[in-house]
Amino acid sequence: MSAANRWPTQGSRQAALLAKLDIHRPEDLIVHLPLRYEDETRLTPIAQALPGETAQIEAVVLSCEIAGPRRQLLARLRDDADSEIVARWINFYPSLQKQLTAGRRFRLFGEVRGGFFGIEMVHPRLRPVTEGEPLPRALTPVYPATAGLSQTVLRELADFALQNTPLDDLLPAALRRRLELPGFAEAIRTLHHPPPEADARALAARTHPAWRRVKFEELLAQQLSLRRAYNARRAHEAISLPPRQTLTAALRESLPFALTAAQSRAVAEIAADLAASHPMQRLLQGDVGSGKTVVAACAMLQAAENGWQAVLMAPTEILAEQHYRKLAAWFAPLGLDIVWLSGGRKKREREAGLARLRSGECLLAAGTHALIEDPVDLPRLALAVIDEQHRFGVRQRLALRDKGISGARPHMLMMSATPIPRTLAMTHYADFDVTALDELPPGRAPVTTRLVCATRREEVIARLEAACLGGQQAYWVCPLIEESEALQLKTALETWETLKAALPTLRIGLIHGRLKSEEKAAAMTAFSTGELHVLVATTVIEVGVDVPRASLMVIEHAERFGLAQLHQLRGRVGRGAARSTCVLIYERPLSETARARLKAIYEQSDGFAIAREDLRIRGPGEFIGARQSGLPLLRYADLEADGDMIDTARDVAGELLAGAPEAVDRLLARWLGGREALLRA
Ligand code: ADP
Ligand code: MG
């Protein structure tokens, strides 16, 4: 290995390229670990090289010429056992030809092919050597790279970093022994330059002890950072909203149902948080239909009974309006008003609502992201509830947070029906307190799921008709067409026309994202009052829609939907007393993933189990999406494969924060560098 003799100067081209890889200092390159390795520790005699194999060959140039109509560079070389090989370049710089003069000795590394001229290599990696030059004693690392930054440069810089950076072990020795982890320096050196006798399979599978050490440290740094963010948040001021049991008690009395035990527990936890003088940051997780809205209503009333404002923000207009209606109906008997804010409202109504919020005359509001837009003034905001929080970005969450009075942050209650698997909750959401509604309101009959091939669509239509004539209501969800919203709309219109023609006795409505707000609202109202039998819909109805009388859900091209989406859609039925059915129409052929998803949704009804399956099928990156989380994803640790280390990392984080603050700072600097600020968002 040859090391660079210095680190690229700031502002240089190389520094800019490294920055693309989030490498700013030698320390960052220390933890920029190889994707895989190449074995240059051995030479293969040409006579033994097998086509398809990657090999290293040492040979002397016999001749070199530009040949053929496509002007390729062809070099003929011979090894010490007198076998020949052709090296071929389709694209090359003239300097390469100059380098390949007869009599020079090279090591060629690349894939061996059986070519027209016998054994050949196309675009091999080439290194001039002298006879008898020793072979590397370690495997050659292949680093994650970026265009313009070659492996050679990365290797030299990595070796510079390895030689010039102290690889201090930041884990106390006792702890390392307890966890049976190798030392940091040893692990890092092994991963950059594994000795040829290292367990290649364990290195590739990243189960090698060196990998475990690195992954553990990474998980630990993440836990430390989240814990610090959590503590930092608690150092902020918030309005204390002690439970006064005036409005909240009145709501509970006037509800037509009793809260489930899970709901009561959630209400109590939130009530205690709201009483504190630092901001709550709580995630209320509850499966579809578990009754999160009423828990949010209780929290909002706790703010109101203290004379402070509370808002509920939802990701879609349909959902926001539905929340508004539900809350308005619950609050009206208590003599409380609520403002509804959404992009689609008429200007005059909007202005009037804004004025009432600005003056503090009205304490409650529900709406879409219109709530965080500029003219909205919430001078007494003390609580913000965000429904379907994973649909909002961090920035929107922050915008809402900054609406309150200066000097104090509002309490935040995030709600999600997409349960976060435990490993994710512990890593990417560890700075939230979490409450789970692990119980559905009583009297819910489970939804029967049926998988039906598209060839049997007629039967489904006949069934739909029978069900509706028998007094039931149904959703018909049109296929998701990710590439084109216009095409999706067209399909929805066609489906609507077809169903109307096929079922002239039924009243069939249509709802999609392009409708005006009033039109959407009208369609929703017509469906929820029972005026329509069938509601043909695009995925706009995916989240939150609550029409208890609907008991049949048909989803076309179910194979195109994600698992979480299917679970959400299915959750739109089974909300009333009637037995409900969800029919998933799929089209063949099914991809491997689509098959796995359909199997999971067919077999599982529990949202947590489905979320775990989803995580397994898609991986965590997609599950949260970097945009939504705003958190850098783990680079090495894998939540599925390394889940067993997360608990330990969390415990150790606690120990280190209490006993070794200096090690904490250095671990964070090592693993997060400048990115820690992001985590504090
Ligand atoms: P989600 O958690 O999916 O947002 P909702 O808050 O929309 O669920 O509640 C689903 C339905 O259950 C609503 O119609 C709601 O009024 C009703 N509900 C909520 N809590 C209870 C309860 N404890 N008993 C009976 N019905 C309830
Ligand atoms: Mg909801």
XYZ file of C-alpha atoms and ligand atoms in Angstrom:
709
model
C 0.000 0.000 0.000
C 1.234 3.465 -0.759
C -0.153 6.398 1.129
C -0.783 9.902 -0.152
C 1.622 12.307 1.465
C -0.943 14.907 2.382
C -4.635 15.597 2.724
C -6.262 17.558 -0.170
C -6.289 21.270 0.520
C -9.572 22.963 1.141
C -11.236 24.223 -2.016
C -9.358 21.784 -4.239
C -11.169 19.596 -6.753
C -10.327 16.536 -4.732
C -11.678 18.068 -1.553
C -14.925 18.867 -3.358
C -15.212 15.305 -4.634
C -14.564 13.920 -1.182
C -17.233 16.245 0.218
C -19.717 14.549 -2.089
C -19.048 11.401 -0.124
C -19.493 13.383 3.089
C -15.765 13.103 3.737
C -14.285 16.310 5.084
C -11.461 15.181 7.338
C -9.121 12.179 7.480
C -11.265 10.916 10.369
C -14.222 10.632 8.009
C -12.249 8.424 5.657
C -11.302 6.165 8.551
C -14.958 5.220 8.846
C -15.550 5.233 5.085
C -15.327 1.487 4.815
C -14.834 -0.732 1.781
C -17.806 -2.149 -0.056
C -15.810 -5.233 -0.951
C -12.281 -6.410 -1.674
C -10.170 -7.580 -4.534
C -7.593 -10.256 -4.044
C -4.252 -9.059 -5.387
C -2.303 -11.163 -2.951
C -1.994 -13.962 -5.491
C -0.879 -14.320 -9.106
C -2.653 -16.673 -11.494
C -0.582 -18.278 -14.257
C -2.270 -17.466 -17.577
C -2.523 -21.172 -18.384
C -4.683 -21.649 -15.280
C -6.898 -18.584 -15.684
C -10.506 -19.571 -16.223
C -12.923 -17.467 -18.263
C -15.403 -15.715 -15.970
C -12.941 -15.544 -13.088
C -11.419 -12.377 -11.712
C -7.690 -12.861 -11.599
C -4.364 -11.130 -11.318
C -1.777 -11.956 -13.918
C 1.828 -10.839 -14.196
C 3.205 -10.673 -17.707
C 5.613 -8.872 -20.014
C 4.470 -6.871 -23.042
C 5.283 -8.476 -26.399
C 3.558 -5.991 -28.666
C 0.992 -3.237 -28.567
C -0.990 -1.744 -31.433
C -4.158 0.044 -32.403
C -6.191 -2.337 -34.504
C -9.503 -2.989 -36.199
C -12.178 -0.716 -37.601
C -13.103 0.472 -34.105
C -9.509 1.335 -33.322
C -9.068 -0.657 -30.183
C -5.828 -0.889 -28.307
C -4.546 -4.457 -28.274
C -1.584 -5.540 -26.167
C -0.131 -9.014 -26.254
C 1.641 -10.155 -23.091
C 3.469 -13.286 -21.995
C 3.941 -14.597 -18.472
C 6.982 -16.349 -17.002
C 5.500 -19.747 -17.897
C 5.361 -18.698 -21.572
C 1.578 -18.451 -21.870
C 0.059 -15.482 -23.669
C -2.855 -13.173 -23.022
C -4.378 -10.259 -24.900
C -5.381 -7.073 -23.093
C -7.928 -4.978 -24.947
C -9.082 -1.374 -24.512
C -12.016 0.102 -26.339
C -11.486 3.544 -24.856
C -8.041 4.697 -23.870
C -5.737 7.651 -23.619
C -2.747 7.781 -25.996
C -0.481 7.682 -22.959
C -1.591 4.113 -22.332
C -0.121 2.960 -25.602
C 3.154 4.668 -24.738
C 3.202 2.933 -21.392
C 2.736 -0.498 -22.919
C 6.153 -0.761 -24.565
C 7.547 -4.171 -25.384
C 9.582 -5.710 -22.599
C 7.800 -3.931 -19.734
C 6.368 -6.033 -16.958
C 2.823 -5.435 -15.643
C 0.296 -6.842 -13.260
C -3.137 -7.034 -14.858
C -6.224 -7.356 -12.720
C -9.633 -8.065 -14.174
C -12.095 -10.568 -15.483
C -10.684 -13.292 -17.692
C -12.531 -13.941 -20.941
C -12.247 -16.417 -23.699
C -11.787 -14.079 -26.671
C -11.133 -14.217 -30.378
C -7.376 -14.219 -29.749
C -7.487 -16.783 -26.950
C -7.556 -15.715 -23.315
C -8.085 -11.975 -22.890
C -8.930 -9.207 -20.464
C -10.944 -6.132 -21.427
C -9.960 -2.912 -19.672
C -7.863 -4.632 -17.005
C -6.420 -2.607 -14.179
C -2.754 -2.208 -14.946
C 0.245 -1.706 -12.711
C 3.892 -1.624 -13.879
C 6.093 -3.798 -11.664
C 9.662 -4.948 -11.491
C 10.485 -8.615 -11.579
C 10.075 -10.227 -8.167
C 8.194 -7.279 -6.682
C 6.444 -8.537 -3.556
C 2.680 -9.052 -3.650
C 0.405 -7.064 -1.328
C -0.103 -8.886 1.928
C -3.690 -7.678 2.366
C -6.810 -7.728 0.234
C -7.319 -4.570 -1.800
C -10.256 -2.465 -0.598
C -12.902 -1.195 -3.003
C -14.440 1.939 -1.507
C -17.753 3.616 -2.193
C -16.627 6.207 -4.720
C -17.952 9.019 -6.829
C -17.333 10.006 -10.442
C -13.948 11.657 -10.773
C -12.469 10.079 -7.681
C -10.667 6.861 -8.494
C -10.129 3.871 -6.261
C -6.405 4.509 -6.461
C -6.793 8.017 -5.044
C -9.230 6.850 -2.394
C -6.870 4.071 -1.363
C -3.942 6.415 -1.064
C -5.946 8.918 0.936
C -7.374 6.185 3.148
C -3.851 4.963 3.856
C -2.793 8.508 4.631
C -5.703 8.784 7.030
C -4.888 5.439 8.630
C -1.272 6.478 9.196
C -2.031 9.946 10.497
C -5.130 9.533 12.618
C -5.008 8.125 16.101
C -7.404 5.184 16.248
C -8.213 5.556 19.910
C -10.514 3.079 21.471
C -13.356 5.095 22.909
C -15.099 2.169 24.535
C -13.937 1.369 28.063
C -11.906 -1.850 28.090
C -14.257 -3.567 30.540
C -17.176 -2.889 28.268
C -15.322 -4.176 25.231
C -14.564 -7.404 27.040
C -18.135 -7.750 28.183
C -19.402 -7.318 24.615
C -16.601 -9.466 23.189
C -15.741 -6.857 20.600
C -12.292 -6.360 19.088
C -10.453 -3.083 19.623
C -11.275 -0.137 17.381
C -7.842 0.127 15.752
C -7.717 -3.583 15.071
C -11.236 -3.595 13.601
C -10.613 -0.569 11.400
C -7.269 -1.874 10.108
C -8.811 -5.261 9.377
C -11.667 -3.725 7.427
C -9.453 -1.467 5.326
C -6.799 -4.118 4.710
C -7.958 -7.609 5.591
C -5.165 -10.170 5.717
C -5.575 -12.823 3.012
C -6.402 -15.453 5.632
C -9.352 -13.397 6.958
C -12.742 -15.053 6.726
C -13.807 -13.671 3.339
C -17.374 -14.794 3.730
C -17.802 -13.118 7.130
C -16.269 -9.959 5.700
C -18.654 -9.970 2.758
C -21.671 -10.759 4.933
C -20.472 -8.117 7.396
C -20.720 -10.519 10.273
C -16.959 -10.509 10.904
C -16.083 -9.325 14.462
C -14.448 -6.254 12.946
C -17.740 -5.343 11.304
C -19.644 -6.001 14.518
C -17.385 -3.612 16.360
C -17.921 -0.889 13.769
C -21.665 -1.399 13.596
C -21.942 -1.362 17.346
C -20.090 1.946 17.548
C -22.273 3.402 14.856
C -25.446 2.340 16.646
C -24.011 3.642 19.878
C -23.220 7.038 18.360
C -26.750 7.219 17.037
C -28.201 6.421 20.454
C -25.952 9.015 22.073
C -26.946 11.643 19.594
C -30.640 10.940 19.961
C -30.375 10.933 23.721
C -28.627 14.264 23.637
C -31.287 15.666 21.321
C -33.905 14.383 23.726
C -32.201 16.085 26.652
C -31.688 19.278 24.690
C -35.386 19.410 23.929
C -36.235 19.064 27.580
C -34.119 22.122 28.271
C -36.541 24.235 26.197
C -39.496 26.030 27.725
C -43.111 25.153 27.004
C -46.417 26.315 28.393
C -47.444 24.103 31.270
C -51.008 22.868 30.716
C -52.097 21.034 33.852
C -55.178 18.843 33.474
C -58.064 20.843 34.872
C -60.640 18.205 34.053
C -63.206 20.747 33.001
C -63.496 20.466 29.214
C -61.790 17.081 29.011
C -64.123 15.558 31.574
C -67.116 17.087 29.812
C -66.017 15.553 26.506
C -65.642 12.109 28.000
C -69.106 12.379 29.464
C -70.701 13.454 26.244
C -69.075 10.849 24.002
C -71.386 8.080 22.820
C -68.729 5.511 23.795
C -66.324 4.852 26.630
C -62.622 5.122 25.931
C -60.784 1.840 25.626
C -58.207 1.070 28.297
C -55.476 1.858 25.785
C -57.028 5.214 24.949
C -57.371 6.108 28.645
C -53.728 5.234 29.198
C -52.692 7.383 26.253
C -54.799 10.307 27.436
C -53.224 10.075 30.894
C -49.654 9.937 29.540
C -50.264 12.903 27.306
C -51.988 14.823 30.113
C -48.904 14.398 32.280
C -46.601 15.548 29.448
C -48.699 18.623 28.813
C -48.472 19.644 32.454
C -44.682 19.847 32.212
C -42.929 23.105 31.395
C -40.774 21.551 28.683
C -42.168 20.576 25.294
C -43.750 17.187 24.823
C -42.587 15.233 21.800
C -44.772 12.204 21.781
C -45.638 9.774 19.072
C -49.051 8.209 19.370
C -48.969 4.998 17.426
C -52.123 3.118 16.857
C -53.278 0.806 14.182
C -55.849 1.947 11.703
C -59.165 2.393 13.528
C -57.711 2.276 17.026
C -59.276 5.653 17.831
C -56.458 8.169 17.862
C -58.657 11.162 17.034
C -60.462 11.188 20.332
C -57.141 11.008 22.180
C -56.016 14.050 20.218
C -59.298 15.784 21.069
C -58.686 15.269 24.783
C -55.201 16.755 24.465
C -56.535 19.748 22.532
C -59.157 20.359 25.184
C -56.523 20.271 27.896
C -54.857 23.199 26.141
C -58.177 24.977 25.742
C -59.178 24.518 29.369
C -55.978 26.340 30.266
C -56.819 29.144 27.870
C -54.226 28.169 25.233
C -54.519 27.258 21.576
C -54.242 23.808 20.010
C -54.226 22.785 16.347
C -54.550 19.520 14.490
C -52.772 19.219 11.138
C -53.534 16.450 8.643
C -51.855 15.662 5.325
C -54.860 15.750 3.010
C -57.858 17.965 2.631
C -60.300 15.093 2.926
C -58.760 13.981 6.152
C -58.482 17.490 7.564
C -62.092 18.167 6.849
C -63.154 14.927 8.371
C -61.211 15.731 11.513
C -62.745 19.152 11.556
C -66.264 17.749 11.338
C -65.661 15.166 13.999
C -64.033 17.607 16.391
C -66.663 20.268 15.743
C -69.392 17.765 16.582
C -67.636 16.764 19.791
C -66.783 20.312 20.846
C -70.059 22.070 20.009
C -71.978 20.648 22.993
C -69.192 22.000 25.214
C -69.757 25.459 23.745
C -66.411 25.412 21.924
C -65.725 26.503 18.409
C -63.049 25.231 16.036
C -61.618 26.904 12.928
C -61.052 24.902 9.788
C -58.133 25.940 7.601
C -57.281 24.419 4.261
C -56.008 25.635 0.916
C -59.371 25.012 -0.703
C -61.471 27.250 1.553
C -63.048 30.409 0.256
C -61.063 33.520 0.889
C -63.665 35.207 3.063
C -64.147 32.195 5.319
C -60.425 31.806 5.549
C -59.861 35.408 6.534
C -62.557 35.196 9.163
C -61.004 32.048 10.620
C -57.541 33.574 10.618
C -58.792 36.670 12.414
C -60.394 34.607 15.135
C -57.197 32.650 15.674
C -55.074 35.776 15.607
C -57.165 37.501 18.239
C -57.118 34.365 20.373
C -60.922 34.387 20.342
C -60.860 30.865 19.001
C -58.527 28.402 20.650
C -58.856 25.428 18.328
C -58.123 24.755 14.673
C -57.901 21.836 12.316
C -56.500 21.919 8.816
C -53.970 20.887 6.242
C -50.472 22.294 5.879
C -52.342 25.571 5.258
C -51.935 25.862 9.022
C -48.212 26.417 8.774
C -48.381 28.955 6.007
C -47.502 32.505 6.588
C -50.669 34.438 7.327
C -51.586 31.999 10.055
C -50.962 33.570 13.413
C -51.398 31.441 16.480
C -50.316 33.748 19.289
C -51.372 31.357 22.017
C -50.360 28.078 20.421
C -49.385 25.575 23.096
C -50.120 22.243 21.419
C -49.747 21.017 17.863
C -51.104 17.633 16.846
C -49.883 16.151 13.571
C -51.864 13.282 12.140
C -50.150 10.793 9.844
C -46.905 12.427 10.830
C -44.804 10.333 8.459
C -46.471 12.148 5.577
C -44.949 15.422 6.632
C -41.334 16.432 6.342
C -39.185 17.581 9.207
C -39.341 21.110 7.891
C -43.122 21.227 8.147
C -42.953 19.916 11.660
C -40.467 22.622 12.522
C -42.617 25.309 10.885
C -45.486 24.365 13.127
C -43.230 24.296 16.136
C -42.152 27.855 15.440
C -45.702 29.211 15.340
C -46.049 29.603 19.085
C -45.090 32.507 21.298
C -41.421 33.331 21.290
C -39.380 31.741 24.022
C -41.649 28.735 24.364
C -42.178 25.782 22.076
C -45.536 24.132 21.609
C -46.041 20.605 22.815
C -46.074 18.216 19.862
C -48.235 15.160 19.513
C -47.468 13.119 16.427
C -49.888 10.438 15.358
C -49.306 7.571 13.014
C -51.274 4.576 11.889
C -48.204 3.141 10.259
C -46.691 1.456 13.244
C -42.987 1.786 13.387
C -41.217 -1.522 13.947
C -39.466 -1.671 17.262
C -35.937 -1.520 15.850
C -36.789 1.608 13.889
C -38.581 3.169 16.815
C -35.483 2.623 18.907
C -33.120 4.064 16.357
C -34.719 6.687 14.186
C -37.427 7.727 16.612
C -35.571 7.318 19.868
C -35.876 11.021 20.651
C -39.663 10.684 20.762
C -41.646 9.330 23.651
C -43.952 6.711 22.296
C -47.454 5.707 23.280
C -49.071 2.781 21.555
C -52.783 2.172 21.263
C -52.601 -1.580 21.294
C -56.301 -2.266 21.404
C -59.175 -1.631 19.013
C -62.532 -0.286 20.219
C -64.898 -3.145 21.025
C -67.342 -4.637 18.579
C -65.159 -4.550 15.520
C -65.578 -7.605 13.362
C -62.329 -8.547 11.641
C -62.122 -7.801 7.936
C -62.031 -10.822 5.640
C -59.420 -10.445 2.925
C -59.800 -12.121 -0.458
C -57.270 -12.328 -3.238
C -58.902 -12.474 -6.652
C -57.210 -12.672 -10.012
C -58.241 -9.944 -12.455
C -59.745 -12.547 -14.771
C -62.548 -12.825 -12.217
C -63.384 -9.129 -12.157
C -66.955 -9.798 -13.363
C -67.624 -11.922 -10.303
C -66.387 -9.146 -8.058
C -68.736 -6.685 -9.743
C -71.663 -9.059 -9.256
C -70.783 -9.444 -5.607
C -70.552 -5.719 -5.195
C -74.017 -5.307 -6.606
C -75.493 -7.936 -4.307
C -73.827 -6.401 -1.265
C -75.028 -2.883 -2.080
C -78.569 -4.016 -2.832
C -78.432 -5.690 0.573
C -77.802 -2.297 2.170
C -74.003 -2.197 2.316
C -71.646 0.437 0.961
C -68.409 -0.072 -0.883
C -65.192 1.609 -1.913
C -63.661 0.760 -5.269
C -60.037 1.833 -5.310
C -58.459 2.413 -8.703
C -54.999 1.257 -9.567
C -52.070 3.244 -8.440
C -50.123 4.539 -11.415
C -46.978 5.978 -9.968
C -45.530 7.260 -13.203
C -48.432 9.428 -14.189
C -51.088 11.237 -12.263
C -52.932 11.981 -15.489
C -53.099 8.314 -16.361
C -54.288 7.505 -12.873
C -57.091 10.011 -13.271
C -58.043 8.593 -16.646
C -58.229 5.102 -15.211
C -60.404 6.323 -12.351
C -62.811 7.973 -14.781
C -62.949 4.845 -16.917
C -63.569 2.606 -13.936
C -66.343 4.917 -12.823
C -67.975 4.819 -16.266
C -67.653 1.038 -16.497
C -69.153 0.451 -13.086
C -71.999 2.850 -13.744
C -72.777 1.038 -16.990
C -72.515 -2.398 -15.387
C -74.550 -1.512 -12.315
C -77.313 0.865 -13.409
C -79.347 0.238 -10.243
C -76.604 1.566 -7.950
C -75.635 5.138 -7.171
C -71.926 5.419 -7.817
C -69.749 8.425 -6.983
C -66.195 9.360 -7.859
C -63.494 11.041 -5.839
C -59.935 11.874 -6.849
C -57.176 14.315 -6.123
C -57.932 16.689 -8.982
C -61.434 17.573 -7.797
C -62.029 20.944 -6.199
C -62.319 20.904 -2.428
C -66.072 21.448 -2.506
C -66.480 18.616 -4.986
C -64.409 16.288 -2.840
C -66.340 17.296 0.228
C -69.642 16.790 -1.590
C -68.651 13.310 -2.735
C -67.482 12.356 0.757
C -70.672 13.674 2.312
C -72.849 11.856 -0.208
C -71.035 8.646 0.609
C -71.021 9.040 4.373
C -74.737 9.903 4.500
C -75.489 6.767 2.520
C -76.703 8.588 -0.567
C -74.093 6.768 -2.661
C -73.706 3.002 -2.702
C -70.257 2.945 -4.173
C -67.397 5.403 -4.037
C -64.871 4.980 -6.824
C -61.652 6.504 -5.572
C -57.997 7.007 -6.223
C -55.654 6.659 -3.299
C -56.855 10.023 -1.963
C -58.967 8.020 0.445
C -56.000 6.107 1.722
C -55.566 7.890 4.994
C -57.995 8.391 7.787
C -61.337 8.326 5.999
C -63.948 7.098 8.426
C -67.338 5.958 7.135
C -68.444 3.220 9.537
C -71.212 1.960 7.268
C -68.872 1.045 4.426
C -68.155 -2.667 4.609
C -66.725 -3.641 1.242
C -63.393 -2.509 -0.149
C -62.274 -3.464 -3.620
C -58.707 -2.643 -4.631
C -57.746 -3.036 -8.259
C -54.188 -3.881 -9.232
C -53.449 -4.544 -5.604
C -50.018 -5.807 -6.625
C -48.948 -2.228 -7.335
C -49.586 -0.979 -3.830
C -47.181 -0.962 -0.906
C -47.971 -3.012 2.145
C -48.593 -0.067 4.421
C -50.867 1.419 1.790
C -52.879 -1.788 1.461
C -53.223 -1.987 5.217
C -54.395 1.631 5.358
C -56.894 1.064 2.585
C -58.240 -2.092 4.115
C -58.597 -0.193 7.383
C -61.288 1.974 5.752
C -63.717 -0.905 6.243
C -64.472 -2.924 9.343
C -65.260 0.253 11.249
C -68.887 -0.541 11.915
C -70.748 -3.542 13.173
C -71.247 -5.215 9.770
C -68.902 -7.993 8.655
C -66.519 -6.453 6.198
C -64.597 -7.749 3.246
C -61.582 -6.464 1.398
C -61.169 -7.808 -2.134
C -57.711 -7.478 -3.604
C -57.775 -7.844 -7.369
C -54.386 -8.633 -8.786
C -53.015 -9.053 -12.245
C -50.519 -11.678 -13.335
C -47.584 -12.031 -13.596
C -46.658 -11.148 -10.035
C -43.177 -10.031 -9.132
C -41.440 -11.676 -6.210
C -42.010 -8.612 -4.021
C -45.638 -8.201 -5.048
C -46.269 -11.820 -4.185
C -44.643 -11.366 -0.774
C -46.741 -8.267 -0.105
C -50.026 -9.875 -1.089
C -49.226 -12.903 1.006
C -48.463 -10.703 3.993
C -51.620 -8.626 3.701
C -53.703 -11.757 3.227
C -52.248 -13.508 6.249
C -51.903 -10.601 8.649
C -54.363 -8.133 10.045
C -52.177 -6.692 12.775
C -50.566 -3.436 11.720
C -47.417 -4.095 13.711
C -46.842 -7.459 12.085
C -47.451 -5.883 8.691
C -45.020 -3.081 9.408
C -42.344 -5.590 10.377
C -42.950 -7.478 7.156
C -42.846 -4.234 5.214
C -39.520 -3.380 6.757
C -38.209 -6.796 5.814
C -39.378 -6.497 2.207
C -38.387 -2.893 1.590
C -35.603 -2.141 4.017
C -35.647 0.776 6.437
C -34.404 3.408 4.018
C -37.548 3.325 1.996
C -39.675 2.733 5.021
C -39.037 6.122 6.498
C -37.534 7.881 3.559
C -34.638 10.177 4.263
C -36.734 13.195 3.365
C -39.237 12.460 6.055
C -36.902 11.472 8.780
C -34.266 14.098 8.145
C -31.951 11.729 9.958
C -28.971 10.244 8.234
C -29.590 6.577 7.827
C -27.196 4.192 9.406
C -24.377 3.412 7.039
C -23.311 0.011 8.269
C -25.613 -1.343 10.913
C -28.622 -3.102 9.509
C -31.735 -2.899 11.625
C -32.815 -6.368 10.691
C -29.495 -8.209 10.885
C -28.025 -6.229 13.757
C -31.209 -5.621 15.704
C -29.755 -7.578 18.602
C -27.159 -4.862 19.199
C -29.603 -1.982 19.460
C -30.707 -2.705 23.024
C -27.120 -2.994 24.153
C -26.186 0.200 22.355
C -28.990 2.008 24.122
C -27.914 0.753 27.536
C -24.280 1.551 26.891
C -25.286 5.035 25.699
C -26.852 5.615 29.103
C -23.709 4.419 30.880
C -21.386 6.584 28.802
C -23.502 9.710 29.102
C -23.425 9.310 32.849
C -19.802 8.286 33.231
C -17.698 9.259 30.225
C -18.853 12.529 28.639
C -15.529 12.997 26.868
C -15.811 9.647 25.106
C -19.349 10.640 24.112
C -18.146 13.807 22.389
C -15.464 11.930 20.535
C -17.753 9.112 19.460
C -20.209 11.638 18.060
C -17.440 13.491 16.255
C -16.153 10.245 14.810
C -19.474 8.957 13.532
C -21.578 11.999 12.858
C -19.038 14.704 12.176
C -20.934 17.776 11.180
C -24.197 16.003 10.763
C -25.243 16.113 14.367
C -27.077 19.399 13.926
C -29.484 17.613 11.600
C -30.360 15.196 14.303
C -31.334 17.946 16.664
C -34.090 19.145 14.356
P -57.729 6.144 13.813
O -56.894 5.689 14.970
O -57.568 5.256 12.633
O -57.524 7.588 13.496
P -60.342 7.062 14.492
O -59.930 8.038 15.507
O -60.756 7.594 13.171
O -59.217 5.953 14.274
O -61.477 6.146 15.105
C -62.107 5.156 14.353
C -63.574 5.090 14.697
O -63.747 4.534 15.995
C -64.240 6.449 14.750
O -65.512 6.339 14.183
C -64.294 6.754 16.218
O -65.318 7.655 16.536
C -64.537 5.386 16.802
N -64.069 5.218 18.183
C -62.963 5.750 18.721
N -62.804 5.329 19.992
C -63.829 4.497 20.254
C -64.225 3.747 21.422
N -63.511 3.758 22.531
N -65.339 2.990 21.321
C -66.052 2.954 20.162
N -65.743 3.639 19.052
C -64.641 4.406 19.088
Mg -56.969 8.792 11.997
